[in-house]
XYZ file of C-alpha atoms in Angstrom:
519
model
C -75.565 43.601 67.951
C -73.229 41.267 66.070
C -75.295 41.651 62.889
C -75.098 45.440 63.126
C -71.364 45.212 63.576
C -70.965 42.972 60.530
C -73.009 45.234 58.310
C -71.398 48.437 59.487
C -67.698 47.615 59.463
C -64.976 46.687 57.044
C -62.913 43.528 56.637
C -60.840 44.774 53.703
C -57.140 43.876 53.757
C -54.814 46.523 55.095
C -51.424 47.996 54.260
C -50.466 50.957 56.409
C -47.992 52.355 53.893
C -50.542 52.590 51.100
C -53.791 53.419 52.853
C -52.982 56.799 54.386
C -53.458 59.644 51.941
C -50.704 62.255 51.966
C -51.832 65.823 52.727
C -51.192 66.763 49.078
C -53.652 64.106 47.925
C -56.531 65.608 49.893
C -58.179 67.598 47.117
C -61.299 69.045 48.661
C -62.115 70.475 52.026
C -64.803 71.762 54.341
C -62.742 74.462 56.004
C -62.323 72.146 58.975
C -60.748 69.094 57.372
C -59.444 68.083 53.947
C -61.165 65.206 52.180
C -59.935 62.764 49.536
C -61.203 63.079 45.936
C -64.438 61.120 46.011
C -68.025 61.942 45.175
C -69.451 59.634 47.794
C -70.558 60.767 51.227
C -67.878 59.618 53.638
C -69.171 57.602 56.583
C -67.018 56.380 59.462
C -68.163 53.796 61.998
C -67.472 54.539 65.658
C -67.575 52.078 68.550
C -68.741 54.083 71.596
C -70.619 52.580 74.537
C -73.633 54.188 76.194
C -73.273 54.845 79.924
C -75.830 55.438 82.673
C -76.278 59.110 81.742
C -77.593 58.026 78.335
C -80.128 55.502 79.651
C -83.627 56.572 78.666
C -82.221 59.734 77.071
C -80.395 58.656 73.952
C -79.836 55.340 72.190
C -77.815 56.654 69.244
C -75.125 59.325 69.405
C -76.444 60.696 66.111
C -79.252 62.140 68.240
C -76.623 64.082 70.180
C -76.502 67.717 69.034
C -72.708 67.935 69.256
C -72.253 65.071 66.801
C -74.910 66.570 64.519
C -73.005 69.857 64.415
C -69.694 68.044 63.934
C -71.136 66.386 60.821
C -72.263 69.765 59.477
C -68.797 71.219 59.952
C -66.793 68.299 58.562
C -69.128 66.845 55.953
C -68.480 63.370 57.368
C -71.178 61.131 58.817
C -70.412 59.055 61.896
C -72.324 55.796 62.280
C -72.265 54.592 65.883
C -72.079 51.096 67.310
C -73.163 51.660 70.900
C -73.611 48.740 73.272
C -74.606 49.510 76.863
C -71.571 49.978 79.090
C -72.026 46.625 80.816
C -71.861 44.868 77.418
C -68.950 46.924 76.067
C -66.185 44.353 76.518
C -68.397 41.500 75.301
C -69.335 43.251 72.044
C -65.766 44.465 71.588
C -64.477 40.895 71.910
C -67.066 39.721 69.365
C -65.820 42.314 66.896
C -62.205 41.259 67.352
C -63.121 37.605 66.866
C -65.197 38.299 63.757
C -62.690 40.592 62.058
C -65.426 43.149 61.405
C -63.903 46.246 62.980
C -65.268 49.738 63.408
C -63.236 52.546 61.857
C -62.804 54.313 65.198
C -62.872 52.859 68.701
C -63.447 54.762 71.913
C -62.112 52.839 74.879
C -63.578 52.767 78.357
C -63.560 49.214 79.644
C -62.833 47.671 76.243
C -59.094 47.164 75.969
C -57.098 45.041 73.576
C -55.914 42.175 75.790
C -52.294 42.150 74.585
C -51.763 45.905 74.875
C -51.441 48.798 72.427
C -48.178 47.730 70.820
C -49.506 44.238 70.201
C -52.658 45.747 68.676
C -50.463 47.459 66.085
C -48.372 44.354 65.477
C -51.551 42.261 65.171
C -52.867 44.794 62.626
C -55.852 45.841 64.723
C -55.026 49.541 65.245
C -52.949 52.001 63.273
C -49.603 53.235 64.488
C -50.309 56.975 64.541
C -46.719 58.061 65.142
C -45.973 59.006 61.485
C -48.919 61.430 61.391
C -48.292 63.443 64.551
C -46.975 66.430 62.600
C -49.628 66.350 59.883
C -53.119 65.000 60.519
C -52.680 65.000 64.318
C -50.640 68.161 64.735
C -52.959 69.827 67.272
C -53.219 66.652 69.318
C -49.452 66.314 69.242
C -49.024 69.927 70.326
C -51.275 69.235 73.323
C -49.475 66.032 74.321
C -46.085 67.723 74.035
C -47.195 70.628 76.213
C -46.505 68.516 79.294
C -43.701 65.937 79.643
C -45.964 63.721 81.757
C -48.631 63.660 79.048
C -46.058 62.925 76.372
C -44.604 60.040 78.355
C -47.934 58.539 79.351
C -49.240 58.610 75.771
C -46.215 56.785 74.357
C -46.129 52.989 74.389
C -43.305 50.797 75.634
C -42.129 50.464 72.024
C -42.097 54.236 71.529
C -45.304 54.414 69.478
C -48.339 56.653 69.667
C -51.305 54.339 69.121
C -54.074 56.162 70.988
C -55.496 59.654 70.914
C -56.194 60.483 74.558
C -58.608 62.939 76.091
C -56.665 65.699 77.865
C -58.207 67.743 80.664
C -57.680 71.471 80.178
C -56.720 71.535 83.854
C -56.489 68.722 86.424
C -59.813 67.855 88.035
C -59.641 67.271 91.806
C -61.356 64.198 93.300
C -64.936 64.297 92.068
C -66.325 61.384 94.057
C -66.301 60.462 97.722
C -68.327 59.944 100.871
C -71.384 62.053 101.677
C -73.606 62.157 104.780
C -76.891 63.696 105.902
C -75.782 66.878 107.688
C -79.314 67.556 108.918
C -79.296 64.184 110.676
C -75.950 64.966 112.299
C -77.383 68.237 113.610
C -80.574 66.604 114.874
C -78.531 63.986 116.726
C -75.984 66.437 118.125
C -73.120 64.769 116.267
C -69.927 66.287 114.913
C -68.714 65.408 111.435
C -67.259 61.892 111.814
C -63.492 61.470 111.544
C -62.567 58.017 112.835
C -64.159 54.628 112.238
C -65.384 54.771 115.841
C -67.109 58.090 115.039
C -68.685 56.453 112.015
C -69.941 53.489 114.021
C -71.578 55.798 116.550
C -73.132 57.874 113.760
C -74.464 54.888 111.822
C -75.892 53.337 114.974
C -77.883 56.504 115.669
C -78.980 56.703 112.032
C -80.452 53.236 112.540
C -81.996 53.654 115.976
C -83.104 57.293 115.880
C -83.647 57.991 112.180
C -84.908 54.481 111.360
C -82.671 54.294 108.316
C -83.109 51.028 106.443
C -79.514 51.285 105.219
C -77.537 53.604 107.513
C -74.552 53.167 105.171
C -74.936 52.313 101.482
C -71.975 50.524 99.872
C -71.348 49.118 96.397
C -72.489 45.666 95.332
C -69.031 44.144 95.741
C -68.569 45.405 99.280
C -66.493 48.520 98.640
C -66.712 52.028 97.203
C -65.618 51.733 93.578
C -63.855 54.716 91.989
C -63.362 56.615 95.269
C -62.132 53.659 97.385
C -63.300 55.923 100.198
C -64.133 53.416 102.925
C -61.229 50.978 102.693
C -58.784 53.880 102.279
C -58.695 54.276 106.055
C -57.061 50.851 106.275
C -54.533 51.764 103.539
C -56.049 49.202 101.189
C -58.124 49.150 98.022
C -59.726 46.544 95.820
C -56.961 46.158 93.250
C -53.235 46.564 92.657
C -51.601 49.477 94.464
C -48.347 51.422 94.274
C -46.988 51.513 97.828
C -43.863 53.653 97.775
C -42.890 52.324 94.356
C -43.690 48.696 95.164
C -46.722 47.048 93.564
C -48.924 45.131 96.008
C -52.367 43.560 95.725
C -54.658 45.370 98.147
C -57.203 42.611 98.871
C -54.628 40.293 100.471
C -53.064 42.916 102.749
C -53.649 43.149 106.492
C -55.466 46.422 105.873
C -58.079 44.716 103.698
C -58.471 42.001 106.327
C -59.260 44.619 108.984
C -61.611 46.403 106.594
C -63.589 43.191 106.088
C -63.584 42.493 109.815
C -65.155 45.895 110.497
C -67.738 45.652 107.715
C -68.792 42.221 108.928
C -69.394 43.736 112.363
C -71.374 46.602 110.857
C -73.388 44.217 108.712
C -74.268 42.043 111.728
C -75.318 45.150 113.641
C -77.578 46.388 110.853
C -75.439 49.393 109.945
C -74.991 48.444 106.272
C -77.572 48.167 103.541
C -78.743 44.559 103.993
C -79.237 44.336 100.228
C -75.953 45.957 99.188
C -75.215 42.978 96.907
C -77.832 44.230 94.408
C -76.709 47.867 94.449
C -74.735 49.542 91.709
C -70.987 49.127 91.876
C -70.026 52.716 92.581
C -72.818 55.198 93.300
C -75.783 55.185 95.644
C -79.336 54.727 94.393
C -80.728 58.264 94.327
C -84.125 57.163 95.625
C -82.542 55.784 98.810
C -81.101 59.207 99.579
C -84.159 61.325 98.871
C -86.502 58.879 100.635
C -84.435 58.869 103.815
C -83.463 55.200 103.595
C -79.742 55.891 103.969
C -77.618 58.466 105.742
C -74.137 57.896 104.282
C -73.031 56.904 100.782
C -70.604 57.314 97.876
C -71.429 59.797 95.070
C -70.215 62.581 92.788
C -69.958 66.161 94.034
C -72.384 67.345 91.350
C -75.202 65.334 92.938
C -75.196 66.985 96.368
C -77.451 69.825 95.249
C -79.659 67.419 93.311
C -80.248 65.283 96.402
C -81.096 68.407 98.384
C -83.440 69.708 95.698
C -85.313 66.421 95.397
C -85.144 65.380 99.037
C -87.600 67.801 100.626
C -85.277 69.844 102.802
C -82.450 67.393 103.409
C -78.915 68.725 103.829
C -75.923 66.821 102.458
C -72.210 67.394 102.985
C -69.054 65.693 101.697
C -66.896 64.014 104.333
C -63.364 62.662 104.313
C -62.586 58.960 104.455
C -62.630 57.655 108.036
C -59.315 56.839 109.698
C -58.370 54.454 112.497
C -56.676 57.206 114.517
C -57.157 60.967 114.302
C -54.435 62.715 112.369
C -53.541 59.658 110.323
C -52.487 60.430 106.735
C -54.208 58.481 103.968
C -52.815 57.585 100.553
C -55.909 56.461 98.645
C -58.734 58.508 97.124
C -60.242 59.283 93.777
C -57.143 60.513 91.974
C -56.893 63.854 90.222
C -57.927 63.518 86.583
C -55.806 64.974 83.792
C -55.930 62.332 81.069
C -59.055 60.548 79.862
C -60.109 57.573 77.798
C -58.233 56.839 74.568
C -59.473 56.651 70.983
C -57.926 54.401 68.340
C -58.276 54.075 64.565
C -58.533 50.569 63.184
C -56.525 49.181 60.294
C -59.812 48.511 58.480
C -60.628 52.225 58.289
C -61.028 53.227 54.620
C -60.393 56.913 55.337
C -57.908 57.024 58.232
C -56.644 60.493 57.322
C -60.203 61.794 57.590
C -60.691 60.044 60.924
C -57.501 61.572 62.310
C -58.441 65.069 61.154
C -61.908 64.913 62.707
C -60.525 63.864 66.074
C -57.648 66.341 65.795
C -60.191 69.146 65.259
C -61.316 68.658 68.853
C -57.852 69.755 70.019
C -58.180 73.126 68.282
C -59.673 76.118 70.071
C -62.757 76.067 67.851
C -63.272 72.318 68.139
C -62.783 72.298 71.903
C -65.353 75.076 72.282
C -67.871 73.047 70.288
C -67.287 69.809 72.171
C -67.358 71.347 75.643
C -69.956 74.089 75.279
C -71.838 73.559 72.034
C -73.453 76.419 70.121
C -73.322 80.037 71.268
C -76.654 81.462 72.495
C -78.088 77.955 72.605
C -76.064 75.851 75.021
C -73.582 78.543 76.090
C -73.005 82.282 76.329
C -69.935 84.315 77.211
C -69.816 85.882 80.669
C -68.472 89.355 81.457
C -64.937 87.966 81.537
C -65.270 86.413 78.106
C -65.447 82.877 79.446
C -68.044 80.491 78.002
C -70.667 79.300 80.483
C -73.465 76.833 79.824
C -77.034 78.074 79.609
C -80.069 76.789 81.473
C -80.583 74.307 78.640
C -77.668 72.444 80.238
C -77.563 73.416 83.900
C -81.256 73.921 84.707
C -83.033 71.804 82.131
C -86.595 71.068 83.333
C -86.473 67.572 81.860
C -82.892 66.375 82.359
C -80.215 66.453 85.023
C -77.037 68.268 84.032
C -75.125 65.031 83.216
C -78.069 63.920 81.079
C -78.282 67.283 79.308
C -74.554 67.141 78.595
C -75.008 63.650 77.155
C -77.734 64.925 74.830
C -76.468 68.347 73.768
C -72.669 68.365 74.245
C -69.900 65.849 73.696
C -70.088 63.343 76.565
C -66.835 63.340 78.576
C -64.105 60.996 77.295
C -66.265 59.780 74.410
C -64.404 60.958 71.289
C -61.062 62.415 72.296
C -60.538 66.152 72.577
C -59.651 68.714 75.210
C -62.065 68.276 78.106
C -62.986 71.378 80.095
C -64.511 69.825 83.191
C -65.046 73.299 84.692
C -68.144 73.613 82.506
C -69.903 71.720 85.327
C -69.159 74.356 87.939
C -71.833 76.856 86.935
C -74.468 74.317 87.974
C -72.824 73.471 91.301
C -73.558 75.649 94.359
C -70.398 77.197 95.745
C -70.876 75.452 99.085
C -70.595 72.060 97.380
C -67.201 72.849 95.874
C -65.704 72.198 99.303
C -65.933 68.533 98.265
C -62.674 68.912 96.327
C -60.899 70.114 99.458
C -62.534 67.585 101.792
C -61.855 64.547 99.600
C -58.448 65.909 98.651
C -57.148 65.815 102.231
C -55.879 62.325 101.426
C -53.035 61.720 99.001
C -53.504 59.556 95.910
C -49.959 58.190 95.761
C -51.048 54.545 96.204
C -53.028 54.694 92.936
C -51.325 53.151 89.911
C -51.302 55.192 86.670
C -53.939 54.198 84.103
C -51.428 54.551 81.296
C -48.967 51.767 82.147
C -47.681 49.967 79.054
C -46.933 46.252 79.054
C -44.523 44.419 76.788
C -45.489 41.702 74.316
C -47.990 39.154 75.551
C -47.632 40.272 79.160
C -50.680 42.526 78.886
C -52.903 39.560 78.008
C -51.318 37.395 80.695
C -51.836 40.106 83.309
C -55.413 40.787 82.222
C -56.292 37.086 82.364
C -54.904 36.729 85.882
C -56.575 39.872 87.189
C -59.925 38.984 85.631
C -60.049 35.640 87.413
C -58.650 37.010 90.670
C -61.067 39.956 90.708
C -64.083 37.699 90.203
C -62.949 35.489 93.079
C -62.051 38.451 95.302
C -65.385 40.201 94.724
C -67.289 37.053 95.639
C -65.216 36.431 98.761
C -65.415 40.067 99.870
C -69.202 39.881 99.912
C -69.092 36.517 101.699
C -66.707 37.841 104.363
C -68.972 40.835 104.976
C -72.199 38.837 105.300
C -70.524 36.099 107.349
C -70.573 33.186 104.931
C -66.775 33.272 105.220
C -64.946 34.140 108.440
C -61.661 35.960 108.804
C -60.324 33.657 111.519
C -61.247 30.497 109.643
C -61.015 31.369 105.951
C -58.612 34.276 105.422
C -55.418 32.270 104.986
C -57.036 29.956 102.451
C -58.523 32.950 100.600
C -55.131 34.678 100.352
C -53.399 31.448 99.341
C -55.962 30.821 96.602
C -55.268 34.266 95.140
C -51.562 33.456 95.226
C -52.198 30.187 93.408
C -54.251 32.047 90.786
C -51.092 33.904 89.784
C -51.325 37.277 91.511
C -47.560 37.379 92.049
C -47.048 37.148 88.288
C -49.524 39.999 87.717
C -47.635 42.015 90.328
C -44.329 41.263 88.593
C -45.634 42.419 85.203
C -47.122 45.572 86.714
C -43.940 46.346 88.634
C -41.916 46.155 85.427
C -44.279 48.592 83.683
C -44.297 50.962 86.663
C -40.503 50.972 86.831
C -40.325 51.704 83.098
C -42.726 54.641 83.348
C -40.881 55.987 86.405
C -37.506 56.138 84.627
């Protein structure tokens, strides 16, 4: 991977004032973008990781039909550097250390450790602020359409460094708990509400349905992304915003009680005994369709897929359990309205071209291409004039819908743009859309914004602390659940160790950023 990076990227010296072509200097065009006067084919390198939907489907985004069409329309070739998602940060760090930078970076888990402002000051990424009314005018129009978007896409120093994905409308919680409704019916059980209801249900799943893993949880002992199980104890696995005060969830009393309960369930055989080797956030599909588990964490789009593949099983979404009926929760998968950012590096030879290509995806024509593809191939217009995906996307005989989207359309949050998540809905049975309402019964006000900006070197300091603390916390969480550590004996030492690792400093930095964004 490092060799590919070195061959594909530039290390030329940079001067922001001289490298950006003025609009008047762009002497030829494609109808979509204007290009500088050169006879050579323009190629831009793009760092974009491959996620689980691409595994076994695509190993190069140039095989994706959206990017092929984008090249036809713009006349610019994109050369991709695509590590697997689990290697994204590692390869990103190698690039930073080597000085061989891609022209364009998409950011999922790979973040510059010192923050966006520092990345500009360290001459890693361009400050895009001067080009908001020229090369990025459609992006800027979108970000200014909502004061929240404008604020959350501006750094602490007042810069625009990233080009963010914007959702065309907020997406309700798309992940949460699901259970086997047919098993509930067979056992004469109501939909569980409290943790006591859940314990009764899981016990019967074990004794009557012979489930190997009555409840499937993530490898670190919690439900990543949805936080759906610990939410009932008003705790989650990271920093939280509790009424404007930043706290670290895994050292709260709520997390302690969560671990106490899961240890009990583990000892009683109600959890997957091998949860430590599961994925971090979503159940193994085979466990669902083979009847090995009766409750799990997954996306709403998969309910119908489980039912289709599971030989008559019935699945429903359920709300996070609570300690007492009627209790209001504050943690869930938050509504989505802003997605992963894209940056342009200072080593980019044609930054004006890069900006125009990304900006195109914020136009009506570009957004239609990225979300729906080509008319009469991947989409048609319905009787109301709204684009809807064809069976090539929603009923592909070879690929699931997320896989088909990864192959034929722009994958979500992969290259900027306006993201119309409602394109998924035509493939989702109407009965499954109740998931939004069920999972949305909780508030999401304890979730910190993803777009907090940190001053100076505080971003790196915070990231270093949280990296070490998270590794320790994940390990201890598993050990508390399986009984290698005990709440009564080890909790105080565990919490004190996290304090000594600097969590209070990470809280202080985060609080400052939260207060700034809340002004």
